PDB file of C-alpha atoms in Angstrom:
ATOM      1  CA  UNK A  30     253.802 -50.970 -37.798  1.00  0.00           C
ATOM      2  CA  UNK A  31     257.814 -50.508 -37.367  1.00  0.00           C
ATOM      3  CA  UNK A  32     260.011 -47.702 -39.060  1.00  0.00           C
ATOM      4  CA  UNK A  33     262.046 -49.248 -42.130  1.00  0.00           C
ATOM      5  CA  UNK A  34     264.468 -47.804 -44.345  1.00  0.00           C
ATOM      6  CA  UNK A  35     262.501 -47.955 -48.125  1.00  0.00           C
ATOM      7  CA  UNK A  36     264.369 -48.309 -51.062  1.00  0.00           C
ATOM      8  CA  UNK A  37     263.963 -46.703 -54.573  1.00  0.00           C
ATOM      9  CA  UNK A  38     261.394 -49.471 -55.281  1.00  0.00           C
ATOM     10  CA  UNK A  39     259.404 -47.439 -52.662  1.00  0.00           C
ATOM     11  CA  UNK A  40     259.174 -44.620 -54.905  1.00  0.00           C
ATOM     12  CA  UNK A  41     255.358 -45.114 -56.765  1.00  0.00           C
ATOM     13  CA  UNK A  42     254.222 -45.646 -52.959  1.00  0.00           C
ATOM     14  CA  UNK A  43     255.653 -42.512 -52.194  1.00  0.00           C
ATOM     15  CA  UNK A  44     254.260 -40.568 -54.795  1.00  0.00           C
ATOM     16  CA  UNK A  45     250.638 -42.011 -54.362  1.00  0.00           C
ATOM     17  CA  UNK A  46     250.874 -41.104 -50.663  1.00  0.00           C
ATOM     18  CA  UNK A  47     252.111 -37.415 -51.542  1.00  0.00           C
ATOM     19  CA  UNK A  48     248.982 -37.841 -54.007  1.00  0.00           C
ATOM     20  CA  UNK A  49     246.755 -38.678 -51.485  1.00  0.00           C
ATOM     21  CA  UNK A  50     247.351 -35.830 -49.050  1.00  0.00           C
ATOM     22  CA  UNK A  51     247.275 -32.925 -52.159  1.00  0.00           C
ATOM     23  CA  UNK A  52     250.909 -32.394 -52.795  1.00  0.00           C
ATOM     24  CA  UNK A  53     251.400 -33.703 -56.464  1.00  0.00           C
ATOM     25  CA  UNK A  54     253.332 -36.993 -57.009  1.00  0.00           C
ATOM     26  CA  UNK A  55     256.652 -34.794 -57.704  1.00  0.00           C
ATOM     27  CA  UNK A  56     258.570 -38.322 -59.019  1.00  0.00           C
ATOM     28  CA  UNK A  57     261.480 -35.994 -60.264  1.00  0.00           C
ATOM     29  CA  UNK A  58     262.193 -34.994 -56.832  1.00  0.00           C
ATOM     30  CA  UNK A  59     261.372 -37.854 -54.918  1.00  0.00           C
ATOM     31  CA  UNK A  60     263.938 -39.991 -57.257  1.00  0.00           C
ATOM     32  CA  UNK A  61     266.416 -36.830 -56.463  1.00  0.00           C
ATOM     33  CA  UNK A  62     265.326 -37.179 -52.688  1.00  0.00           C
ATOM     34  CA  UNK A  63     266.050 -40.972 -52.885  1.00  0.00           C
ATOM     35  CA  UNK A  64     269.148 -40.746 -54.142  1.00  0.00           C
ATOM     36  CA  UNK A  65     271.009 -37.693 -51.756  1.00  0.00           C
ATOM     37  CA  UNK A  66     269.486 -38.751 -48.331  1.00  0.00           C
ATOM     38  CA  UNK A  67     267.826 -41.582 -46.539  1.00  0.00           C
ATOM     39  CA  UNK A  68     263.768 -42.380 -46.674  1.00  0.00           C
ATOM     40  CA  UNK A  69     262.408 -43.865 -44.067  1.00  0.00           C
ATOM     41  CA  UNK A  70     258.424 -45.222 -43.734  1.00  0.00           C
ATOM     42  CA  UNK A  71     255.712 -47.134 -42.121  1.00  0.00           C
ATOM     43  CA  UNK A  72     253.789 -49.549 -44.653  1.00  0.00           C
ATOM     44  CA  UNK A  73     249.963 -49.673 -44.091  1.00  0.00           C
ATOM     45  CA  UNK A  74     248.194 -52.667 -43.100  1.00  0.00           C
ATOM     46  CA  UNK A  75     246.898 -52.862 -46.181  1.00  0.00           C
ATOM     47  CA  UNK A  76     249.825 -52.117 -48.476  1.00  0.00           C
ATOM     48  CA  UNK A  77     250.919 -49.196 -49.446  1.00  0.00           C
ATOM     49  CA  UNK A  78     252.818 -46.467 -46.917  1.00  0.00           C
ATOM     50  CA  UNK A  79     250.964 -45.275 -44.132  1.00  0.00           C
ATOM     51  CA  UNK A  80     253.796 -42.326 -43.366  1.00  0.00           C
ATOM     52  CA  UNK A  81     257.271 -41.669 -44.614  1.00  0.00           C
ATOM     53  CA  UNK A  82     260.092 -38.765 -43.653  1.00  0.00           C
ATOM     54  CA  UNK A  83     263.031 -37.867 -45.338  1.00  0.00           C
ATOM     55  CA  UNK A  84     266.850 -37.490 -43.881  1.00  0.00           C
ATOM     56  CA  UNK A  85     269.539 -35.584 -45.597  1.00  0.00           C
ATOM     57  CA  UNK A  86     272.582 -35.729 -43.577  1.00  0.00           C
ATOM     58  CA  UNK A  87     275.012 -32.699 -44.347  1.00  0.00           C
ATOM     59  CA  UNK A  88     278.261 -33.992 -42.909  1.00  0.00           C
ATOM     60  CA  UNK A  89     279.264 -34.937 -39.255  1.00  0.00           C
ATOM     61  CA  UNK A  90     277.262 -31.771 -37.492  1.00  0.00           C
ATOM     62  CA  UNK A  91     273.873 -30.625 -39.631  1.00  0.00           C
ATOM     63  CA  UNK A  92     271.417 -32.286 -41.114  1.00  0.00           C
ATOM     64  CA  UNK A  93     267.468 -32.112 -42.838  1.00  0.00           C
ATOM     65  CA  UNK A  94     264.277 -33.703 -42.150  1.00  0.00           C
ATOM     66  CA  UNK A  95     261.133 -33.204 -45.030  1.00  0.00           C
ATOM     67  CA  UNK A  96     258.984 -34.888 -47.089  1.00  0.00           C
ATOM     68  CA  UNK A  97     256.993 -36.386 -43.458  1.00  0.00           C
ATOM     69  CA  UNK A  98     253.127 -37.432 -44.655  1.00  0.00           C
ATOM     70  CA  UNK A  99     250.910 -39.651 -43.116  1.00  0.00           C
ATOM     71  CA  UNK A 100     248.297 -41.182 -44.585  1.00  0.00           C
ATOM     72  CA  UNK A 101     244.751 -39.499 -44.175  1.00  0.00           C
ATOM     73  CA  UNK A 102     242.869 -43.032 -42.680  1.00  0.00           C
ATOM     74  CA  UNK A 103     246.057 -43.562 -40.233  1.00  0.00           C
ATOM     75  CA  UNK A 104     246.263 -39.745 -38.608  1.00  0.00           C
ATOM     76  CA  UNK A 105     246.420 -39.233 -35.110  1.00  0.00           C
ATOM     77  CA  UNK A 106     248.411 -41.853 -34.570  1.00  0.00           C
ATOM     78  CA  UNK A 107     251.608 -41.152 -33.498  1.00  0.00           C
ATOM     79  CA  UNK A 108     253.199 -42.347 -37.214  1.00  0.00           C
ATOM     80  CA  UNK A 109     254.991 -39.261 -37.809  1.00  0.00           C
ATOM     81  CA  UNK A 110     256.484 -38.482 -34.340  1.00  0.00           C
ATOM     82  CA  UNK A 111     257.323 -42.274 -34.826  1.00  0.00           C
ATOM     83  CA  UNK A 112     258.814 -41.684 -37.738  1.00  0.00           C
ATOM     84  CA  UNK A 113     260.412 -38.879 -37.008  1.00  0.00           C
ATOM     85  CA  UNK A 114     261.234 -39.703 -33.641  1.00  0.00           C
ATOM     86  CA  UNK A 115     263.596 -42.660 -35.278  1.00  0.00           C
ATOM     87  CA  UNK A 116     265.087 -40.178 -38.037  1.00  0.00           C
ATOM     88  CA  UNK A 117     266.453 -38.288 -34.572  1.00  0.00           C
ATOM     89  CA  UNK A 118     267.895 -41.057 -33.340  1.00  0.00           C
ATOM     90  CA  UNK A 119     270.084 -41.962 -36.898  1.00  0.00           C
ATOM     91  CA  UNK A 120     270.895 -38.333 -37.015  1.00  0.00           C
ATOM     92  CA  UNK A 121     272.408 -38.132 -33.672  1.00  0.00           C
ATOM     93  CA  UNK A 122     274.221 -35.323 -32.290  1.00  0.00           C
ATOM     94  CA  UNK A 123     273.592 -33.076 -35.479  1.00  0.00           C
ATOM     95  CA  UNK A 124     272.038 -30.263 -36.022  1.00  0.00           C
ATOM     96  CA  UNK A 125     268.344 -30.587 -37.207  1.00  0.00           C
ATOM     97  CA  UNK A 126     265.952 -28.462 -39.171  1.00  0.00           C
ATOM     98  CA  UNK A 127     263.322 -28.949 -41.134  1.00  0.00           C
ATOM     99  CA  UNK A 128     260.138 -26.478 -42.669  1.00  0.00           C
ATOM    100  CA  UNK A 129     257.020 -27.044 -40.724  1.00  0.00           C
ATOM    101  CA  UNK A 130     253.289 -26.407 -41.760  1.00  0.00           C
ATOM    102  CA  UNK A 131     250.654 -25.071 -38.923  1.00  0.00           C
ATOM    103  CA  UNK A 132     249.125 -28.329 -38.528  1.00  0.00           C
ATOM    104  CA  UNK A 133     253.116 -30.144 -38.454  1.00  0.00           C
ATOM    105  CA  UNK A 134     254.390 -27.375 -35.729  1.00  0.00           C
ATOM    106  CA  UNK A 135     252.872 -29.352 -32.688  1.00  0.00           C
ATOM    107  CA  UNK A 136     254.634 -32.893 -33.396  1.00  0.00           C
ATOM    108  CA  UNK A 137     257.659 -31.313 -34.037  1.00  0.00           C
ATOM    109  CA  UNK A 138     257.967 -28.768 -31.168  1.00  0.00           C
ATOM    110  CA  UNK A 139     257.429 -32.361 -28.752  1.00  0.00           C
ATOM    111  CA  UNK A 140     260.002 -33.554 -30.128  1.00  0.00           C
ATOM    112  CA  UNK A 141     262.034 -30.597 -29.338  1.00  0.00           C
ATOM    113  CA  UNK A 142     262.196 -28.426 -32.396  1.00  0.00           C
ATOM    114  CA  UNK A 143     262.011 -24.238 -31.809  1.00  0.00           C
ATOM    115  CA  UNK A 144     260.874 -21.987 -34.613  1.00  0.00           C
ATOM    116  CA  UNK A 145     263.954 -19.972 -36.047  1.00  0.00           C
ATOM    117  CA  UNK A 146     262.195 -17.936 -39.028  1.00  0.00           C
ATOM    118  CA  UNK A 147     259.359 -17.625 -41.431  1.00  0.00           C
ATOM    119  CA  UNK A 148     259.347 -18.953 -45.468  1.00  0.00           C
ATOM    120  CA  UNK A 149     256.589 -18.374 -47.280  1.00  0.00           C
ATOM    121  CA  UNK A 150     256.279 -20.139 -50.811  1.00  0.00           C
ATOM    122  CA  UNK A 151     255.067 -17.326 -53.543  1.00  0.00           C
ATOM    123  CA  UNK A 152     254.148 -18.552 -56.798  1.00  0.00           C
ATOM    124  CA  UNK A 153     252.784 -17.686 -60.508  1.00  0.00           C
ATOM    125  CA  UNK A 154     253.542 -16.683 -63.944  1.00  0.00           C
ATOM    126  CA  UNK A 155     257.025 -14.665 -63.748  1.00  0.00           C
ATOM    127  CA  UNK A 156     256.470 -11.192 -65.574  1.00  0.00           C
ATOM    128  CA  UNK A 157     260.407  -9.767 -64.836  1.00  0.00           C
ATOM    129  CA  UNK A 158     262.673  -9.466 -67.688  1.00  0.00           C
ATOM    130  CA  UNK A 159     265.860 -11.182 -67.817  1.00  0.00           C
ATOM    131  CA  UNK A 160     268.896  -9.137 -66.209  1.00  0.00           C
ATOM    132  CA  UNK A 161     271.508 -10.156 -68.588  1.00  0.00           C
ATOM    133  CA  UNK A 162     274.183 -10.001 -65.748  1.00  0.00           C
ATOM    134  CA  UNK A 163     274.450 -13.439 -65.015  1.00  0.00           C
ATOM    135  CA  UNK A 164     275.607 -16.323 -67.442  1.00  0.00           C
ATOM    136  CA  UNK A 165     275.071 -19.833 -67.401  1.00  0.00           C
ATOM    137  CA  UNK A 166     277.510 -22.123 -65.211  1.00  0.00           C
ATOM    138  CA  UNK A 167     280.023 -24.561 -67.091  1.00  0.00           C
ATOM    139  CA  UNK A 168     281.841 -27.954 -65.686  1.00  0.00           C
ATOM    140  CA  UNK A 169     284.528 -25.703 -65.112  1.00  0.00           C
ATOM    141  CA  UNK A 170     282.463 -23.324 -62.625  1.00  0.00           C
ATOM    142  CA  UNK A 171     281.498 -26.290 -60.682  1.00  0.00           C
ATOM    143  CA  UNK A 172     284.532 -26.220 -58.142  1.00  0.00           C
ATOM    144  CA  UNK A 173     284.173 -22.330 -57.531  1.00  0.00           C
ATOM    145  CA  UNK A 174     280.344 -23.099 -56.840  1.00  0.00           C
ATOM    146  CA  UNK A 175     281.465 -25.866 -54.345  1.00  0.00           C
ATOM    147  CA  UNK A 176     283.618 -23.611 -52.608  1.00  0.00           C
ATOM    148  CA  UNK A 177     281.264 -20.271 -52.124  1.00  0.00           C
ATOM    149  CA  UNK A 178     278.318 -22.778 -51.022  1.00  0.00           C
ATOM    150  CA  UNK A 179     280.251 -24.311 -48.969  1.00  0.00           C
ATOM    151  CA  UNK A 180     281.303 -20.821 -46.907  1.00  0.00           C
ATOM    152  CA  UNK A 181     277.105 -19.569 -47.544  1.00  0.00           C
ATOM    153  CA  UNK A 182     275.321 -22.905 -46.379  1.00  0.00           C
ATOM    154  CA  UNK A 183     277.766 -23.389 -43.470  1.00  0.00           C
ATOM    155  CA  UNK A 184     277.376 -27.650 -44.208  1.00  0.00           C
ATOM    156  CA  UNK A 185     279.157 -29.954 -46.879  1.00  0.00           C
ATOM    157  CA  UNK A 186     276.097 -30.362 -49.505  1.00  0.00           C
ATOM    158  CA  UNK A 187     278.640 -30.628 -52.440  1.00  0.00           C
ATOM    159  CA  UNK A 188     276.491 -34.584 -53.253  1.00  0.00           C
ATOM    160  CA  UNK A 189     273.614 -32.034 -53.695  1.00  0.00           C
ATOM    161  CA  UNK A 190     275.677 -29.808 -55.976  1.00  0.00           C
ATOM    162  CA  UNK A 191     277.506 -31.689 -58.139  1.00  0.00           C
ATOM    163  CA  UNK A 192     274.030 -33.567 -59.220  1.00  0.00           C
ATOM    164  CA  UNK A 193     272.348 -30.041 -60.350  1.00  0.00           C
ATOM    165  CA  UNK A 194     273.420 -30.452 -64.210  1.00  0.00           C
ATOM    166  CA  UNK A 195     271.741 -33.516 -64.761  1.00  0.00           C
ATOM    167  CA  UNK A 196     268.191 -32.530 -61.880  1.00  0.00           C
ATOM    168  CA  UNK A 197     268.317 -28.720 -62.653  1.00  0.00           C
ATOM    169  CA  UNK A 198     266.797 -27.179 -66.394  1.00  0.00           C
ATOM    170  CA  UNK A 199     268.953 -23.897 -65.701  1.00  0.00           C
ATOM    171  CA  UNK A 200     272.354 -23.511 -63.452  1.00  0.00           C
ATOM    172  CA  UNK A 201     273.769 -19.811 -63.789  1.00  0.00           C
ATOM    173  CA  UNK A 202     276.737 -17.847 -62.069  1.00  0.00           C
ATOM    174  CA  UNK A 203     277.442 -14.263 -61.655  1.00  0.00           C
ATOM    175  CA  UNK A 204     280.794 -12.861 -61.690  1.00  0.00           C
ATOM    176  CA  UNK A 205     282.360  -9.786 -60.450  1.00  0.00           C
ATOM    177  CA  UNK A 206     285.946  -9.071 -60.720  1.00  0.00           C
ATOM    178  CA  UNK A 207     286.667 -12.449 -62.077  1.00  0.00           C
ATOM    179  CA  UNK A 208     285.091 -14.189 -59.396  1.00  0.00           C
ATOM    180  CA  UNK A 209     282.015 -15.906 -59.166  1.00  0.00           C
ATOM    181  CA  UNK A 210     279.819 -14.104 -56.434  1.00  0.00           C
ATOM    182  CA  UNK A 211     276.926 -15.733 -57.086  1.00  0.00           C
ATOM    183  CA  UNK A 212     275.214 -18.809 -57.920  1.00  0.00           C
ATOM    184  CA  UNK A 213     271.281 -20.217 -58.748  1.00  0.00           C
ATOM    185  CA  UNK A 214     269.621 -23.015 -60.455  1.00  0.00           C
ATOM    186  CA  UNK A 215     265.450 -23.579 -61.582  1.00  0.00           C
ATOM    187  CA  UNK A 216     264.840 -27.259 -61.802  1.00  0.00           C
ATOM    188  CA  UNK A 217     261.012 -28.398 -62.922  1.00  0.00           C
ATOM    189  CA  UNK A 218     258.787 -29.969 -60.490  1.00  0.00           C
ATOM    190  CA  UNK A 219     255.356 -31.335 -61.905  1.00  0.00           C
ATOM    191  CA  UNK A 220     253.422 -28.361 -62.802  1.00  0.00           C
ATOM    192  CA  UNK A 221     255.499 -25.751 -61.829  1.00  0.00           C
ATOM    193  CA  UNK A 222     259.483 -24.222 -61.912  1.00  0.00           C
ATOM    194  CA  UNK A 223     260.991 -23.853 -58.696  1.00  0.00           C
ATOM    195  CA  UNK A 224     263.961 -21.640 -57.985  1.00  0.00           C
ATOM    196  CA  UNK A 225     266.951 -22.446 -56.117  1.00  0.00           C
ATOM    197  CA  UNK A 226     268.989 -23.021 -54.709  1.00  0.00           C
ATOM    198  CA  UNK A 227     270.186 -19.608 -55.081  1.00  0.00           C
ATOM    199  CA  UNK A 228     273.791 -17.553 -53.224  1.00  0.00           C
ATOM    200  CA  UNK A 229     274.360 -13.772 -53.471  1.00  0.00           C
ATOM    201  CA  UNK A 230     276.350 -11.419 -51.858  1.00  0.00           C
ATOM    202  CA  UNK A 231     272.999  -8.905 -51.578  1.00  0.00           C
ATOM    203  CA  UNK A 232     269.589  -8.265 -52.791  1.00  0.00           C
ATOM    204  CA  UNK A 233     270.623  -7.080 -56.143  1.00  0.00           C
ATOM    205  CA  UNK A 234     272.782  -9.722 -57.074  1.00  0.00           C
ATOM    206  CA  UNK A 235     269.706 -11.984 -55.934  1.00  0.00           C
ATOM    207  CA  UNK A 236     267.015 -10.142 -58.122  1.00  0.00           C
ATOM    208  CA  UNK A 237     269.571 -10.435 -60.759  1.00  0.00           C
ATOM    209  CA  UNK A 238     270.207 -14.419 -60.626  1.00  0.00           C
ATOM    210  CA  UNK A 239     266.820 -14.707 -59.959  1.00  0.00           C
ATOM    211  CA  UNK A 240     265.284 -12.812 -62.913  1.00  0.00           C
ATOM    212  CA  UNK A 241     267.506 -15.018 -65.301  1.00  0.00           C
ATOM    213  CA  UNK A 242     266.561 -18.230 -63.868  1.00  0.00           C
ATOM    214  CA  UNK A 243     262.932 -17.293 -64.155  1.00  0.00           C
ATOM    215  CA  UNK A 244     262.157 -15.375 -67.203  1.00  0.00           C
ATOM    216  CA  UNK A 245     260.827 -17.491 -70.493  1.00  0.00           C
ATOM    217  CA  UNK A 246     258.931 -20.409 -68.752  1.00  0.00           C
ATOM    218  CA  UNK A 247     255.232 -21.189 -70.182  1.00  0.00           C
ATOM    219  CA  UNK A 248     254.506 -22.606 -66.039  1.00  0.00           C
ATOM    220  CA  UNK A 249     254.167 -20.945 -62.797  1.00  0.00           C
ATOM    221  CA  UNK A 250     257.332 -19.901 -61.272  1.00  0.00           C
ATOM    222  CA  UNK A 251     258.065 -20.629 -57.206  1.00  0.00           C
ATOM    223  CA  UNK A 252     260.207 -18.857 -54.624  1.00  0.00           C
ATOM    224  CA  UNK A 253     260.582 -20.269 -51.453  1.00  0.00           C
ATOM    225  CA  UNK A 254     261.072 -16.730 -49.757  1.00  0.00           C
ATOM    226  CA  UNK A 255     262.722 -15.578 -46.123  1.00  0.00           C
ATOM    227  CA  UNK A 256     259.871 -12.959 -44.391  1.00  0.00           C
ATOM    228  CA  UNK A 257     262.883 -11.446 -42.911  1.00  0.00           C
ATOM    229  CA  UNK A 258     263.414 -10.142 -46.503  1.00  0.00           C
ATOM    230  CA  UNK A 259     260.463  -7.858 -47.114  1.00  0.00           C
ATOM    231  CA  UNK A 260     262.284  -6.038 -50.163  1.00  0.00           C
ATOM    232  CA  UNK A 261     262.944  -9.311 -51.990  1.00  0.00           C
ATOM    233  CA  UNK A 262     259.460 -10.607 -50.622  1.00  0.00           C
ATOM    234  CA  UNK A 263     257.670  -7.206 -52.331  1.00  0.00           C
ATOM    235  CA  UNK A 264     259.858  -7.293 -55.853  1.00  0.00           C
ATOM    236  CA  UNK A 265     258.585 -10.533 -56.846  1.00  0.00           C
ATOM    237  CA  UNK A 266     254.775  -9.946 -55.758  1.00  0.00           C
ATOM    238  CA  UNK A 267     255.511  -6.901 -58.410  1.00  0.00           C
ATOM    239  CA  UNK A 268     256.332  -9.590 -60.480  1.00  0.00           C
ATOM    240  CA  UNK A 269     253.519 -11.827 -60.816  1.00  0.00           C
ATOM    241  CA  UNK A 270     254.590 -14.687 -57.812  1.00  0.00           C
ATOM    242  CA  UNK A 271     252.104 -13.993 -55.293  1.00  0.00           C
ATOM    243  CA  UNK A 272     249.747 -16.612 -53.338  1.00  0.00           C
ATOM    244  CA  UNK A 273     251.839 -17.122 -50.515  1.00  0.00           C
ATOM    245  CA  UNK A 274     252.019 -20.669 -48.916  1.00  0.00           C
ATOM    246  CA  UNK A 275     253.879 -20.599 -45.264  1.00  0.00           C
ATOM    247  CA  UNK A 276     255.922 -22.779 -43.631  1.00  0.00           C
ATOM    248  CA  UNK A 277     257.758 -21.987 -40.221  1.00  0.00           C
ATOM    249  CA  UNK A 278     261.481 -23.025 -40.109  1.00  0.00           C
ATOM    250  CA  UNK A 279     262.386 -25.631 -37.455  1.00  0.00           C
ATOM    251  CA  UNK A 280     265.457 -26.458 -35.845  1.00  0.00           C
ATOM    252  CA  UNK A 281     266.344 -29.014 -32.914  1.00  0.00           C
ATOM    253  CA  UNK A 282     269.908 -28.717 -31.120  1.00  0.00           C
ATOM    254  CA  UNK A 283     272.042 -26.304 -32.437  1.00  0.00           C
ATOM    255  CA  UNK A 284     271.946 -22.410 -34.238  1.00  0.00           C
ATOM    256  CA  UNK A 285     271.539 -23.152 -38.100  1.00  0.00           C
ATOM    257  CA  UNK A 286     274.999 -23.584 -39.687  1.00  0.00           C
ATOM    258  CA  UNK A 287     275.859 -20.640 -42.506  1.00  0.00           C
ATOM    259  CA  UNK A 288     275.586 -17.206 -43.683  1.00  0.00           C
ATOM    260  CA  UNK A 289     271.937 -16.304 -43.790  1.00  0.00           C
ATOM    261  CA  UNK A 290     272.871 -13.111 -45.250  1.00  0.00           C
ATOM    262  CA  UNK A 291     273.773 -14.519 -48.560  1.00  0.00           C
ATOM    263  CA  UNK A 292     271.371 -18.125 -48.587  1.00  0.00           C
ATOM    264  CA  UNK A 293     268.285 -16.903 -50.312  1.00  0.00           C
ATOM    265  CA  UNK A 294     266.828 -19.690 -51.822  1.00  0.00           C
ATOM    266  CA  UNK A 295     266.768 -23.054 -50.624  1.00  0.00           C
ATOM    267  CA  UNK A 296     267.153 -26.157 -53.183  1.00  0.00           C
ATOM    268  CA  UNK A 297     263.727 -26.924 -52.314  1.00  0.00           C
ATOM    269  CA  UNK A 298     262.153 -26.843 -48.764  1.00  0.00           C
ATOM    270  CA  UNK A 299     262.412 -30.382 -48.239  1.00  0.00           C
ATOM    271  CA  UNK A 300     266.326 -29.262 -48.359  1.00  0.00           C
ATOM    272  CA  UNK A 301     267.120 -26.104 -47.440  1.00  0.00           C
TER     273      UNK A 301
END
């Protein structure tokens, strides 16, 4: 049972093993995962994938790990330290972090991760209004968008960014003195809409972006949400996205890269 890199054709075994350990087949992001980062996996005895992990490198000095599942009737193991374990090794001297269950903290933390900070996922039907201070983002905002990420998330993700027309439903900007301060997209995923990523210069700007990425949708809305935030966390309780989900952020070597002040959404976890 060696590590191998899988290929797109790898996808429907993918999605049946997210399936089989209750997180929804998400085939629009696992195609999106596919194509930005590398997928790597252990193929059952008896066909299919008995665990898979996900590496997104970010340049020269950061990278993410997600998307790690083993199968139920192959646990306890070793598969996804194995797995994992291998994704270190191509990453090298980077930067590593990743979002980490309760039950995922203990493989990681062997393999030398520390926890840096709290997310918890907080999701339902969206009952804020729109703000009306944001617009939505044009070709032409693209570069400007590239640019403020690029000082915010501390990492080159501009492969990331210049596919969100074509993964995301809704990409807007918001400008202040001519410049564009601000930045969010909601892209669907299965049953639900998930915000983000999302870049603001404060809390008001964020409530703002976030209102007009969220507002109209006839299915649950998600934010992946920073605990360190407890304003943020509290105005969108008052707004209908409550049953929180946690996850513990990860990282192995280095501090995370960025401004943490103005990241408050990640793309998706398996991301950041």
């Amino acid at each position: 049972m060696h590590v191998r890199r899988l290929t797109h054709d790898d996808l429907p075994a993918c999605s049946r093993l997210a399936v089989s350990r209750h997180w929804g087949a998400e085939e629009h992001k696992w195609r999106f995962l596919f194509d930005v980062g590398e997928v790597y996996g252990i193929d059952a005895p008896g066909g299919g994938l008995a665990s898979s992990a996900l590496l997104v490198p970010y340049g020269p000095d950061a990278a993410a790990v997600s998307m790690v599942l083993t199968a139920a009737e192959h646990e306890r193991r070793g598969l996804a330290g194995r797995v994992v374990g291998h994704i270190l090794g191509t990453a090298g001297e980077r930067t590593v972090w990743l979002y980490s269950t309760a039950n995922g903290r203990p493989v990681y933390e062997r393999l030398g991760f520390r926890a840096v900070g709290r997310v918890e996922s907080h999701r339902g039907p969206f009952t804020g209004a729109p703000s009306g201070a944001t617009r939505p983002a044009t070709e032409r905002d693209l570069d400007d968008i590239l640019a403020l990420d690029a000082k915010v998330f501390g990492a080159d993700r501009s492969d990331l960014l210049r596919r969100m027309p074509a993964f995301h439903e809704r990409v807007r900007v918001l400008e202040a003195g001519g410049r564009i301060e601000g930045y969010g997209g909601a892209w669907h995923n299965d049953t639900h809409i998930v915000i983000g990523p999302l870049v603001a210069q404060d809390t008001e700007q964020a409530t703002a972006l976030i209102g007009d990425l969220a507002a109209g949708w006839d299915l649950p809305v998600r934010l992946d949400l920073d605990m360190s935030r407890p304003g943020l966390v509290a105005w969108a309780v008052e707004r209908g996205l409550g049953s929180p989900f946690p996850n513990t952020v990860m990282v192995r070597g280095g501090a995370l890269p960025g401004d943490h002040a103005r990241r408050f959404l990640p793309l998706m976890v398996s991301l950041g």
